[in-house]
CSV table of C-alpha atoms and ligand atoms in Angstrom, one decimal:
chain,number,residue,atom,x,y,z
Y,1319,UNK,CA,18.9,-0.3,20.1
Y,1320,UNK,CA,18.8,-2.9,17.5
Y,1321,UNK,CA,21.2,-2.5,14.6
Y,1322,UNK,CA,20.3,-5.3,12.3
Y,1323,UNK,CA,20.6,-3.5,9.0
Y,1324,UNK,CA,23.4,-4.7,6.8
Y,1325,UNK,CA,24.1,-2.7,3.6
Y,1326,UNK,CA,25.9,-5.4,1.7
Y,1327,UNK,CA,28.0,-5.7,-1.5
Y,1328,UNK,CA,27.7,-9.5,-1.3
Y,1329,UNK,CA,24.7,-11.2,0.3
Y,1330,UNK,CA,26.6,-14.5,0.5
Y,1331,UNK,CA,29.5,-12.9,2.4
Y,1332,UNK,CA,27.1,-11.2,4.8
Y,1333,UNK,CA,25.2,-14.5,5.4
Y,1334,UNK,CA,28.5,-16.3,6.0
Y,1335,UNK,CA,29.3,-13.7,8.7
Y,1336,UNK,CA,25.9,-14.2,10.2
Y,1337,UNK,CA,26.3,-18.0,10.2
Y,1338,UNK,CA,29.7,-17.6,12.0
Y,1339,UNK,CA,28.1,-15.4,14.6
Y,1340,UNK,CA,24.8,-17.3,15.0
Y,1341,UNK,CA,26.1,-20.9,15.1
Y,1342,UNK,CA,22.9,-22.1,13.5
Y,1343,UNK,CA,22.2,-25.9,13.5
Y,1344,UNK,CA,20.5,-25.8,10.1
Y,1345,UNK,CA,18.8,-23.4,7.7
Y,1346,UNK,CA,16.2,-23.2,5.1
Y,1347,UNK,CA,15.4,-20.5,2.5
Y,1348,UNK,CA,11.9,-19.2,1.7
Y,1349,UNK,CA,11.3,-18.0,-1.9
Y,1350,UNK,CA,8.5,-17.5,-4.3
Y,1351,UNK,CA,8.7,-18.5,-8.0
Y,1352,UNK,CA,10.1,-15.1,-9.0
Y,1353,UNK,CA,12.8,-14.8,-6.4
Y,1354,UNK,CA,13.7,-18.5,-7.0
Y,1355,UNK,CA,14.2,-17.6,-10.7
Y,1356,UNK,CA,15.9,-14.2,-10.3
Y,1357,UNK,CA,17.5,-14.0,-7.0
Y,1358,UNK,CA,18.5,-17.5,-5.6
Y,1359,UNK,CA,21.4,-17.9,-8.0
Y,1360,UNK,CA,23.1,-14.8,-6.6
Y,1361,UNK,CA,23.5,-16.7,-3.3
Y,1362,UNK,CA,26.2,-19.3,-2.6
Y,1363,UNK,CA,25.0,-23.0,-2.7
Y,1364,UNK,CA,25.6,-23.3,1.0
Y,1365,UNK,CA,22.5,-21.2,1.8
Y,1366,UNK,CA,20.2,-22.7,-0.9
Y,1367,UNK,CA,20.0,-26.4,0.0
Y,1368,UNK,CA,16.7,-26.5,1.8
Y,1369,UNK,CA,14.3,-24.5,-0.4
Y,1370,UNK,CA,10.8,-23.7,0.6
Y,1371,UNK,CA,8.7,-22.2,-2.2
Y,1372,UNK,CA,5.3,-20.6,-2.1
Y,1373,UNK,CA,3.4,-18.9,-4.9
Y,1374,UNK,CA,4.1,-15.2,-5.4
Y,1375,UNK,CA,1.8,-12.4,-4.4
Y,1376,UNK,CA,-0.4,-11.1,-1.6
Y,1377,UNK,CA,-2.8,-14.1,-1.9
Y,1378,UNK,CA,-0.1,-16.3,-0.4
Y,1379,UNK,CA,-0.1,-14.4,3.0
Y,1380,UNK,CA,-2.6,-16.9,4.4
Y,1381,UNK,CA,-2.7,-19.5,7.2
Y,1382,UNK,CA,-2.8,-22.3,4.6
Y,1383,UNK,CA,0.5,-21.2,3.2
Y,1384,UNK,CA,1.9,-21.0,6.7
Y,1385,UNK,CA,1.0,-24.7,7.1
Y,1386,UNK,CA,2.9,-25.5,3.9
Y,1387,UNK,CA,5.9,-23.6,5.2
Y,1388,UNK,CA,5.8,-25.2,8.7
Y,1389,UNK,CA,5.5,-28.7,7.0
Y,1390,UNK,CA,8.7,-28.0,5.0
Y,1391,UNK,CA,10.5,-26.7,8.0
Y,1392,UNK,CA,9.6,-29.9,9.8
Y,1393,UNK,CA,10.7,-32.0,6.8
Y,1394,UNK,CA,14.0,-30.2,6.8
Y,1395,UNK,CA,14.4,-31.0,10.5
Y,1396,UNK,CA,14.8,-27.3,11.6
Y,1397,UNK,CA,15.1,-27.0,15.3
Y,1398,UNK,CA,15.2,-24.1,17.8
Y,1399,UNK,CA,18.7,-23.2,16.8
Y,1400,UNK,CA,18.0,-23.1,13.1
Y,1401,UNK,CA,17.6,-20.1,10.8
Y,1402,UNK,CA,15.0,-19.3,8.2
Y,1403,UNK,CA,16.2,-17.0,5.4
Y,1404,UNK,CA,13.5,-15.0,3.7
Y,1405,UNK,CA,14.5,-14.1,0.2
Y,1406,UNK,CA,11.8,-12.0,-1.4
Y,1407,UNK,CA,9.6,-9.0,-1.2
Y,1408,UNK,CA,7.3,-7.9,1.6
Y,1409,UNK,CA,5.1,-11.0,1.3
Y,1410,UNK,CA,8.0,-13.4,1.8
Y,1411,UNK,CA,9.4,-11.3,4.7
Y,1412,UNK,CA,6.0,-11.0,6.4
Y,1413,UNK,CA,4.9,-14.6,6.2
Y,1414,UNK,CA,8.4,-16.0,6.6
Y,1415,UNK,CA,9.0,-13.9,9.7
Y,1416,UNK,CA,5.6,-15.1,11.1
Y,1417,UNK,CA,6.3,-18.8,10.4
Y,1418,UNK,CA,9.8,-18.5,12.0
Y,1419,UNK,CA,8.3,-16.7,15.0
Y,1420,UNK,CA,5.8,-19.4,15.7
Y,1421,UNK,CA,7.7,-22.6,14.6
Y,1422,UNK,CA,8.6,-24.5,17.8
Y,1423,UNK,CA,7.8,-21.4,19.7
Y,1424,UNK,CA,10.1,-19.3,17.6
Y,1425,UNK,CA,13.3,-19.8,15.6
Y,1426,UNK,CA,15.6,-17.0,14.3
Y,1427,UNK,CA,15.2,-15.6,10.8
Y,1428,UNK,CA,17.0,-13.3,8.4
Y,1429,UNK,CA,15.5,-11.1,5.8
Y,1430,UNK,CA,17.1,-10.6,2.4
Y,1431,UNK,CA,14.7,-8.2,0.7
Y,1432,UNK,CA,14.5,-8.3,-3.1
Y,1433,UNK,CA,12.0,-5.5,-3.8
Y,1434,UNK,CA,12.4,-1.8,-3.2
Y,1435,UNK,CA,9.4,-1.9,-0.8
Y,1436,UNK,CA,10.9,-4.6,1.3
Y,1437,UNK,CA,14.4,-3.0,1.3
Y,1438,UNK,CA,13.1,0.3,2.6
Y,1439,UNK,CA,10.2,-0.9,4.7
Y,1440,UNK,CA,8.7,-4.4,5.0
Y,1441,UNK,CA,11.9,-6.2,5.9
Y,1442,UNK,CA,12.7,-3.8,8.7
Y,1443,UNK,CA,11.2,-3.3,12.1
Y,1444,UNK,CA,10.0,-6.7,13.3
Y,1445,UNK,CA,6.3,-6.7,12.2
Y,1446,UNK,CA,5.6,-10.2,10.8
Y,1447,UNK,CA,2.2,-11.5,9.8
Y,1448,UNK,CA,-0.5,-12.7,7.4
Y,1449,UNK,CA,-3.9,-11.6,6.2
Y,1450,UNK,CA,-7.1,-13.0,7.6
Y,1451,UNK,CA,-10.1,-13.0,5.3
Y,1452,UNK,CA,-10.3,-9.5,3.9
Y,1453,UNK,CA,-8.3,-8.0,6.8
Y,1454,UNK,CA,-4.6,-7.1,6.1
Y,1455,UNK,CA,-2.0,-8.2,8.5
Y,1456,UNK,CA,-4.7,-9.2,11.0
Y,1457,UNK,CA,-2.7,-12.1,12.5
Y,1458,UNK,CA,0.9,-11.6,13.4
Y,1459,UNK,CA,3.7,-11.1,15.9
Y,1460,UNK,CA,6.4,-8.6,16.6
Y,1461,UNK,CA,9.8,-10.3,16.2
Y,1462,UNK,CA,13.1,-8.7,15.0
Y,1463,UNK,CA,15.1,-10.4,12.3
Y,1464,UNK,CA,18.6,-11.5,13.1
Y,1465,UNK,CA,19.7,-9.4,10.1
Y,1466,UNK,CA,18.3,-7.5,7.2
Y,1467,UNK,CA,20.8,-7.8,4.4
Y,1468,UNK,CA,20.2,-5.2,1.8
Y,1469,UNK,CA,21.7,-5.2,-1.7
Y,1470,UNK,CA,20.1,-3.2,-4.6
Y,1471,UNK,CA,21.4,-5.8,-7.1
Y,1472,UNK,CA,18.1,-7.6,-6.8
Y,1473,UNK,CA,16.2,-4.6,-8.2
Y,1474,UNK,CA,17.7,-5.2,-11.7
Y,1475,UNK,CA,15.0,-7.9,-12.4
Y,1476,UNK,CA,12.1,-6.1,-10.7
Y,1477,UNK,CA,9.3,-4.9,-12.9
Y,1478,UNK,CA,9.0,-1.1,-13.1
Y,1479,UNK,CA,5.5,-1.1,-11.6
Y,1480,UNK,CA,6.9,-3.0,-8.6
Y,1481,UNK,CA,9.8,-0.5,-8.3
Y,1482,UNK,CA,7.3,2.4,-8.5
Y,1483,UNK,CA,5.2,0.7,-5.8
Y,1484,UNK,CA,8.3,0.6,-3.5
Y,1485,UNK,CA,8.8,4.3,-4.2
Y,1486,UNK,CA,5.5,5.0,-2.4
Y,1487,UNK,CA,7.1,4.1,1.0
Y,1488,UNK,CA,10.3,6.0,0.2
Y,1489,UNK,CA,8.1,9.1,-0.4
Y,1490,UNK,CA,6.3,8.4,2.9
Y,1491,UNK,CA,9.5,8.2,4.8
Y,1492,UNK,CA,10.5,11.7,3.5
Y,1493,UNK,CA,7.1,13.2,4.4
Y,1494,UNK,CA,7.1,11.9,7.9
Y,1495,UNK,CA,10.8,12.6,8.7
Y,1496,UNK,CA,13.0,14.2,6.1
Y,1497,UNK,CA,12.1,17.3,4.2
Y,1498,UNK,CA,15.6,17.3,2.5
Y,1499,UNK,CA,15.1,13.8,1.2
Y,1500,UNK,CA,11.7,14.9,-0.2
Y,1501,UNK,CA,13.4,17.4,-2.5
Y,1502,UNK,CA,15.5,14.7,-4.1
Y,1503,UNK,CA,12.7,12.3,-4.8
Y,1504,UNK,CA,11.9,12.2,-8.5
Y,1505,UNK,CA,11.3,8.8,-10.1
Y,1506,UNK,CA,14.0,9.0,-12.8
Y,1507,UNK,CA,16.8,6.7,-14.2
Y,1508,UNK,CA,19.1,5.9,-11.3
Y,1509,UNK,CA,22.6,4.4,-11.1
Y,1510,UNK,CA,23.4,1.6,-8.7
Y,1511,UNK,CA,25.1,4.2,-6.4
Y,1512,UNK,CA,21.9,6.4,-6.5
Y,1513,UNK,CA,19.8,3.4,-5.4
Y,1514,UNK,CA,22.3,2.5,-2.7
Y,1515,UNK,CA,22.1,6.1,-1.3
Y,1516,UNK,CA,18.4,6.4,-1.6
Y,1517,UNK,CA,17.7,3.0,0.0
Y,1518,UNK,CA,20.1,3.5,2.8
Y,1519,UNK,CA,18.6,6.9,3.6
Y,1520,UNK,CA,15.0,5.6,3.5
Y,1521,UNK,CA,15.7,2.3,5.4
Y,1522,UNK,CA,17.5,4.2,8.2
Y,1523,UNK,CA,14.5,6.5,8.7
Y,1524,UNK,CA,12.3,3.4,9.4
Y,1525,UNK,CA,15.0,1.7,11.5
Y,1526,UNK,CA,15.6,4.8,13.6
Y,1527,UNK,CA,11.8,5.1,14.4
Y,1528,UNK,CA,11.3,1.4,15.2
Y,1529,UNK,CA,14.4,1.3,17.4
Y,1530,UNK,CA,12.8,4.0,19.5
Y,1531,UNK,CA,9.3,2.5,19.6
Y,1532,UNK,CA,9.4,-1.2,18.6
Y,1533,UNK,CA,5.8,-2.1,19.8
Y,1534,UNK,CA,4.1,1.0,18.3
Y,1535,UNK,CA,3.2,2.7,21.5
Y,1536,UNK,CA,3.7,6.2,20.0
Y,1537,UNK,CA,6.4,7.3,17.6
Y,1538,UNK,CA,6.2,4.2,15.4
Y,1539,UNK,CA,2.6,5.1,14.5
Y,1540,UNK,CA,4.1,7.8,12.2
Y,1541,UNK,CA,5.0,5.0,9.8
Y,1542,UNK,CA,1.3,4.5,9.2
Y,1543,UNK,CA,0.8,7.8,7.4
Y,1544,UNK,CA,-1.2,7.0,4.2
Y,1545,UNK,CA,-2.0,3.5,5.5
Y,1546,UNK,CA,-5.4,4.1,7.3
Y,1547,UNK,CA,-7.0,4.8,4.0
Y,1548,UNK,CA,-4.4,3.1,1.8
Y,1549,UNK,CA,-4.8,-0.4,3.3
Y,1550,UNK,CA,-8.6,-0.2,2.7
Y,1551,UNK,CA,-8.1,0.9,-0.9
Y,1552,UNK,CA,-5.7,-2.0,-1.3
Y,1553,UNK,CA,-8.1,-4.6,0.2
Y,1554,UNK,CA,-11.1,-3.3,-1.8
Y,1555,UNK,CA,-11.0,-5.6,-4.8
Y,1556,UNK,CA,-13.0,-3.9,-7.5
Y,1557,UNK,CA,-11.5,-5.6,-10.5
Y,1558,UNK,CA,-9.0,-8.3,-11.6
Y,1559,UNK,CA,-6.1,-5.9,-11.4
Y,1560,UNK,CA,-5.7,-5.1,-7.7
Y,1561,UNK,CA,-3.6,-2.2,-6.6
Y,1562,UNK,CA,0.0,-2.8,-5.5
Y,1563,UNK,CA,0.7,-1.8,-1.8
Y,1564,UNK,CA,2.7,1.3,-2.7
Y,1565,UNK,CA,0.1,2.4,-5.2
Y,1566,UNK,CA,-2.6,2.2,-2.6
Y,1567,UNK,CA,-0.4,4.0,-0.1
Y,1568,UNK,CA,0.3,6.8,-2.6
Y,1569,UNK,CA,-3.5,7.4,-2.9
Y,1570,UNK,CA,-3.9,7.1,0.8
Y,1571,UNK,CA,-1.2,9.7,1.4
Y,1572,UNK,CA,-2.9,12.2,-0.8
Y,1573,UNK,CA,-6.4,11.6,0.8
Y,1574,UNK,CA,-4.9,11.9,4.3
Y,1575,UNK,CA,-3.0,15.1,3.3
Y,1576,UNK,CA,-6.4,16.6,2.2
Y,1577,UNK,CA,-7.7,15.6,5.7
Y,1578,UNK,CA,-4.7,17.4,7.3
Y,1579,UNK,CA,-5.4,20.5,5.1
Y,1580,UNK,CA,-9.1,20.5,5.9
Y,1581,UNK,CA,-8.2,20.3,9.6
Y,1582,UNK,CA,-5.9,23.4,9.3
Y,1583,UNK,CA,-2.8,21.3,10.0
Y,1584,UNK,CA,-1.1,21.4,6.6
Y,1585,UNK,CA,-0.6,24.5,4.4
Y,1586,UNK,CA,-2.0,24.7,0.9
Y,1587,UNK,CA,1.5,25.0,-0.5
Y,1588,UNK,CA,2.7,21.7,1.1
Y,1589,UNK,CA,-0.5,19.9,0.2
Y,1590,UNK,CA,0.2,21.0,-3.4
Y,1591,UNK,CA,3.7,19.7,-3.2
Y,1592,UNK,CA,2.5,16.3,-1.9
Y,1593,UNK,CA,-0.3,16.0,-4.5
Y,1594,UNK,CA,1.9,17.1,-7.4
Y,1595,UNK,CA,4.9,15.0,-6.6
Y,1596,UNK,CA,2.9,11.8,-6.0
Y,1597,UNK,CA,0.7,12.3,-9.0
Y,1598,UNK,CA,3.7,12.8,-11.2
Y,1599,UNK,CA,5.0,9.4,-10.2
Y,1600,UNK,CA,1.8,7.3,-9.8
Y,1601,UNK,CA,-1.2,6.7,-12.0
Y,1602,UNK,CA,-3.9,7.5,-9.5
Y,1603,UNK,CA,-7.5,6.3,-9.6
Y,1604,UNK,CA,-10.6,8.1,-8.4
Y,1605,UNK,CA,-12.4,6.5,-5.4
Y,1606,UNK,CA,-15.8,5.2,-6.5
Y,1607,UNK,CA,-18.9,5.4,-4.4
Y,1608,UNK,CA,-18.8,1.7,-3.7
Y,1609,UNK,CA,-15.2,1.9,-2.6
Y,1610,UNK,CA,-15.9,5.0,-0.4
Y,1611,UNK,CA,-18.7,3.0,1.2
Y,1612,UNK,CA,-16.3,0.1,1.8
Y,1613,UNK,CA,-13.6,2.4,3.3
Y,1614,UNK,CA,-16.1,4.1,5.7
Y,1615,UNK,CA,-17.6,0.7,6.8
Y,1616,UNK,CA,-14.2,-0.9,7.5
Y,1617,UNK,CA,-12.3,1.9,9.1
Y,1618,UNK,CA,-13.1,0.6,12.6
Y,1619,UNK,CA,-10.9,-2.5,12.0
Y,1620,UNK,CA,-7.8,-0.3,11.9
Y,1621,UNK,CA,-5.4,-1.5,14.5
Y,1622,UNK,CA,-4.4,2.1,15.4
Y,1623,UNK,CA,-7.9,3.1,16.5
Y,1624,UNK,CA,-8.9,3.3,20.2
Y,1625,UNK,CA,-12.3,3.5,21.9
Y,1626,UNK,CA,-14.1,3.5,18.5
Y,1627,UNK,CA,-12.3,6.7,17.5
Y,1628,UNK,CA,-10.8,7.0,14.0
Y,1629,UNK,CA,-7.2,8.0,14.8
Y,1630,UNK,CA,-5.0,9.0,11.9
Y,1631,UNK,CA,-1.4,10.1,11.3
Y,1632,UNK,CA,-1.6,13.5,9.6
Y,1633,UNK,CA,1.2,15.7,8.2
Y,1634,UNK,CA,1.8,19.1,9.8
Y,1635,UNK,CA,4.4,19.9,7.2
Y,1636,UNK,CA,6.7,17.9,4.9
Y,1637,UNK,CA,9.2,16.2,7.3
Y,1638,UNK,CA,6.8,16.2,10.3
Y,1639,UNK,CA,3.6,14.3,11.1
Y,1640,UNK,CA,1.2,14.2,14.1
Y,1641,UNK,CA,-0.1,10.9,15.5
Y,1642,UNK,CA,-3.5,10.1,17.0
Y,1643,UNK,CA,-5.4,12.8,15.2
Y,1644,UNK,CA,-9.1,12.0,15.5
Y,1645,UNK,CA,-11.1,12.3,12.3
Y,1646,UNK,CA,-14.8,12.1,11.7
Y,1647,UNK,CA,-16.4,10.1,8.9
Y,1648,UNK,CA,-17.7,13.3,7.3
Y,1649,UNK,CA,-14.1,14.7,7.1
Y,1650,UNK,CA,-13.1,11.5,5.4
Y,1651,UNK,CA,-15.9,11.8,2.9
Y,1652,UNK,CA,-14.8,15.4,2.2
Y,1653,UNK,CA,-11.2,14.4,1.8
Y,1654,UNK,CA,-12.1,11.6,-0.7
Y,1655,UNK,CA,-14.3,14.1,-2.6
Y,1656,UNK,CA,-11.4,16.6,-2.7
Y,1657,UNK,CA,-9.0,13.9,-3.9
Y,1658,UNK,CA,-11.5,12.9,-6.7
Y,1659,UNK,CA,-11.8,16.6,-7.7
Y,1660,UNK,CA,-8.0,16.9,-7.8
Y,1661,UNK,CA,-7.8,14.0,-10.2
Y,1662,UNK,CA,-10.5,15.2,-12.5
Z,1153,LIG,P1,5.8,-8.9,-3.0
Z,1153,LIG,O1,6.5,-9.6,-2.0
Z,1153,LIG,O2,4.5,-9.6,-3.4
Z,1153,LIG,O3,6.7,-8.8,-4.3
Z,1153,LIG,C1,6.2,-8.2,-5.4
Z,1153,LIG,C2,6.4,-9.1,-6.7
Z,1153,LIG,O4,7.7,-9.0,-7.1
Z,1153,LIG,C3,6.1,-10.5,-6.4
Z,1153,LIG,O5,5.5,-11.1,-7.6
Z,1153,LIG,C4,7.5,-11.1,-6.3
Z,1153,LIG,O6,7.6,-12.5,-6.6
Z,1153,LIG,C5,8.3,-10.3,-7.2
Z,1153,LIG,N1,9.7,-10.1,-6.9
Z,1153,LIG,C6,10.3,-9.9,-5.7
Z,1153,LIG,N2,11.6,-9.7,-5.9
Z,1153,LIG,C7,11.9,-9.7,-7.2
Z,1153,LIG,C8,13.0,-9.5,-8.0
Z,1153,LIG,N3,14.2,-9.2,-7.4
Z,1153,LIG,N4,13.0,-9.7,-9.3
Z,1153,LIG,C9,11.8,-10.0,-9.9
Z,1153,LIG,N5,10.6,-10.2,-9.2
Z,1153,LIG,C10,10.7,-10.0,-7.9
Z,1153,LIG,O7,5.4,-7.4,-2.6
Z,1153,LIG,P2,6.1,-6.2,-1.9
Z,1153,LIG,O8,5.6,-5.0,-2.6
Z,1153,LIG,O9,7.6,-6.4,-1.8
Z,1153,LIG,O10,5.6,-6.2,-0.4
Z,1153,LIG,C11,4.2,-6.0,-0.2
Z,1153,LIG,C12,3.9,-6.7,1.1
Z,1153,LIG,O11,4.7,-6.1,2.2
Z,1153,LIG,C13,2.4,-6.5,1.6
Z,1153,LIG,O12,1.9,-7.7,2.0
Z,1153,LIG,C14,2.5,-5.5,2.7
Z,1153,LIG,O13,1.5,-5.7,3.7
Z,1153,LIG,C15,3.9,-5.9,3.3
Z,1153,LIG,N6,4.5,-4.8,4.1
Z,1153,LIG,C16,4.9,-5.2,5.4
Z,1153,LIG,C17,5.5,-4.2,6.2
Z,1153,LIG,C18,6.0,-4.6,7.5
Z,1153,LIG,O14,6.5,-3.7,8.3
Z,1153,LIG,N7,6.1,-5.8,7.9
Z,1153,LIG,C19,5.6,-2.9,5.7
Z,1153,LIG,C20,5.2,-2.6,4.4
Z,1153,LIG,C21,4.6,-3.6,3.6
């Protein structure tokens, strides 16, 4: 059991404790321009001496940005006993974790998530990685962070669209494991205490699952609900305004819920609850014919598939999902068509 989640009132104090325990020889901190501007100043100078900065956004999750990071880590003379602090959203946590895991055959890293999506999902569970061409998270390694230090203070500077995107994963955690949490999830004004409570509940769902199945041999697959379709909607670039991760997952969750309904797994009432709640929070887009074609052609790259079968995670009811459900391409076409009808 790995208990690396720290719900913290002061990231600097939590890092100080981590440094006392870890006896690191040196450290560097990975940021993008937004977390450098909005988040770095909230940390004590002690942890912000060796700054590695990459451009913000998904387009930075590439091997060429890894090279930039490894170069800086070398310049800062990090050795096997050093620590890399990842201060940022899912992109920084994913690429930073991957660079730390491969630098000199692996050094330790800590995640300090600064987006809702990273606080409740991306920073937790030891999946690190980068994209490869059009394939999301195609190259990567499992490696658990020394600590995941969570403080909602960072959300104060996050754009509403990003906050909403993170909410997609919070909704997902409720659908896969917590029907009571589902009833509380409305995207409304929240106090700091509300956020703390919501983030802790959601982060612990993910943590409990990955602690029982770190390498995704069974149970962990549940976390992929909404992602088989969602990842493809995310990677399908149809204009200059790409979807955010949580937005794509929101659409993926509805389409996959239609699949579950079509396969007599999910009741009409619960399908309605999922569709209505998600559509009240997110602005959803219909799936075009070209996008559908892209989805169907690229499904076989899904890492969860086996022996050329399309295996999905599908909801049985809110709070419970079934893994390894085989679906046919025609079922997916029908689910996309039902989803488009629901939006029209
Ligand atoms: P992100 O890291 O790109 O952050 C979103 C934007 O917010 C960026 O522009 C960033 O600079 C900015 N930002 C971050 N913190 C800020 C703050 N406090 N104030 C102002 N701006 C801030 O995106 P994300 O949504 O956090 O993460 C998406 C990534 O996470 C995807 O690459 C996805 O594949 C990955 N992910 C990984 C896992 C995993 O288990 N490893 C799980 C889910 C998602």
